[in-house]
Coordinates of C-alpha atoms in Angstrom, one line a residue:
X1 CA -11.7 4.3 6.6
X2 CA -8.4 3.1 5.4
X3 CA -9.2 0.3 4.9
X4 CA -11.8 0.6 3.2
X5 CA -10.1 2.6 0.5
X6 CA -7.1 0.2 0.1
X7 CA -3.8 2.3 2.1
X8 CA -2.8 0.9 5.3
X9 CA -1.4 2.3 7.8
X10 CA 1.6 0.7 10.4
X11 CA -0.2 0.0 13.5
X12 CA -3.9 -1.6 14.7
X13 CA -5.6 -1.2 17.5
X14 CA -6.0 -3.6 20.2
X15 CA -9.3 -3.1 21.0
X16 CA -11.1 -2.3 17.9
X17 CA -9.1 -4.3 15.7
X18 CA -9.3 -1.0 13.2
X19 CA -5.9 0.8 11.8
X20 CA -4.4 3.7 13.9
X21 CA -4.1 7.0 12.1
X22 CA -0.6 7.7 11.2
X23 CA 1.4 7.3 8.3
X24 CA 0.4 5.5 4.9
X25 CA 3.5 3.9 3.6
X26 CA 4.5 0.8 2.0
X27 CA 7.2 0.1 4.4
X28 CA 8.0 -1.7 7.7
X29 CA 5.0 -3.5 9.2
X30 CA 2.6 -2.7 5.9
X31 CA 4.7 -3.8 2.9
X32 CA 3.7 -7.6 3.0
X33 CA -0.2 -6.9 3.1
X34 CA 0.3 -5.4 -0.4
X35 CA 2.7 -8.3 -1.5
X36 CA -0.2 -10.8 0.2
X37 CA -2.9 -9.0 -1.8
X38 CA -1.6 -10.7 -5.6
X39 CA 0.0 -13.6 -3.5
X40 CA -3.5 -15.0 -2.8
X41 CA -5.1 -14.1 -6.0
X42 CA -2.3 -16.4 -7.5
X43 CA -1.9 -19.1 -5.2
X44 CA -5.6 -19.4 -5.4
X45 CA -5.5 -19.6 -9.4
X46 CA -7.4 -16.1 -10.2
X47 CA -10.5 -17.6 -7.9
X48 CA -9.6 -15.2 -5.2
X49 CA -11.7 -12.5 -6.2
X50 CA -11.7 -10.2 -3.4
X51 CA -7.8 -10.6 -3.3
X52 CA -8.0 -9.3 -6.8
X53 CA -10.0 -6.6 -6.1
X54 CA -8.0 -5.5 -2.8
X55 CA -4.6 -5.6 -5.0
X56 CA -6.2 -3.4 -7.7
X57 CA -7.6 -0.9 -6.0
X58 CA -4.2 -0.6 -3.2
X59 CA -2.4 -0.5 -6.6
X60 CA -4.2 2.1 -8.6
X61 CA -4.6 4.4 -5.2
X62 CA -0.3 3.6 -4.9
X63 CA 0.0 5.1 -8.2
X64 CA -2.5 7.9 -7.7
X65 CA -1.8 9.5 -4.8
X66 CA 1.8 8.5 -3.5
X67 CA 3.6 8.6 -6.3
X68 CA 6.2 11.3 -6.5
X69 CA 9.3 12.5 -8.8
X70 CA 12.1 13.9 -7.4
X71 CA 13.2 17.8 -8.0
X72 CA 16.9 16.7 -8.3
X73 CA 16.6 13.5 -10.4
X74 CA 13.4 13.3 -11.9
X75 CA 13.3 9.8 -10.6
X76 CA 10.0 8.6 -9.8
X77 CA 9.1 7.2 -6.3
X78 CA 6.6 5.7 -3.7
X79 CA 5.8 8.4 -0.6
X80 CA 4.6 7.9 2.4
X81 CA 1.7 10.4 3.2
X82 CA 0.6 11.6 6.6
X83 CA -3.2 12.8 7.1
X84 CA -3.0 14.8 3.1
X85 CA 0.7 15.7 3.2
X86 CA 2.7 13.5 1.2
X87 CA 6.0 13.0 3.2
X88 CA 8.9 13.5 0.4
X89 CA 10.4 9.9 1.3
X90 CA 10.7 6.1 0.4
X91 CA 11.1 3.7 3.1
X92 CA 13.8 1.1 1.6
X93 CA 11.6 -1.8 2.0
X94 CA 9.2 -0.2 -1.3
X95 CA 12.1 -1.9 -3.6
X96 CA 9.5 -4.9 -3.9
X97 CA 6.9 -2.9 -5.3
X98 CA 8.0 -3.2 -9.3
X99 CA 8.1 -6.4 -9.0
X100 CA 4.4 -6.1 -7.2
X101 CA 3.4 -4.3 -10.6

């Protein structure tokens, strides 16, 4: 599942309390699980372990598989991916993620 491998998706489901399919992104309604992730670890003083783990892992999979550069610019940039298509867009709430690295 998601999840499971650390990309979340907008919405949950009522009645199984699992994420909906649709679109990974780190914007609206998801970007504050990823802030939350390191949040804990540090409020916790590092004794958070699975906090640790859970921002590692969303981090490394950010990098791996939604990071894009733009044909125009060259400039680098979080996308949002759909099923295996990455979607060539960055929701404007992803300006907190260099501060999230």
């Amino acid at each position: 599942s998601l999840e499971e491998r650390g990309l979340f998706t907008q919405f949950i489901s009522p009645d199984s309390g699992r994420l909906r399919p649709g679109v990974i992104t780190l914007g609206a309604r998801v970007d504050s699980v990823y802030e939350y992730f390191l949040k804990l670890w540090v409020l916790n003083n590092g004794m958070d372990v699975e906090a640790r783990r859970l921002y590692e892992k969303s981090i490394r999979l950010i990098l791996e598989e939604l990071t894009l550069q733009s044909n125009a610019s060259k400039m680098t940039f979080i996308a949002e991916k759909n099923g295996h298509t990455l979607l060539g867009k960055m929701d404007h709430l992803v300006c907190f993620m260099p501060g999230l690295l």
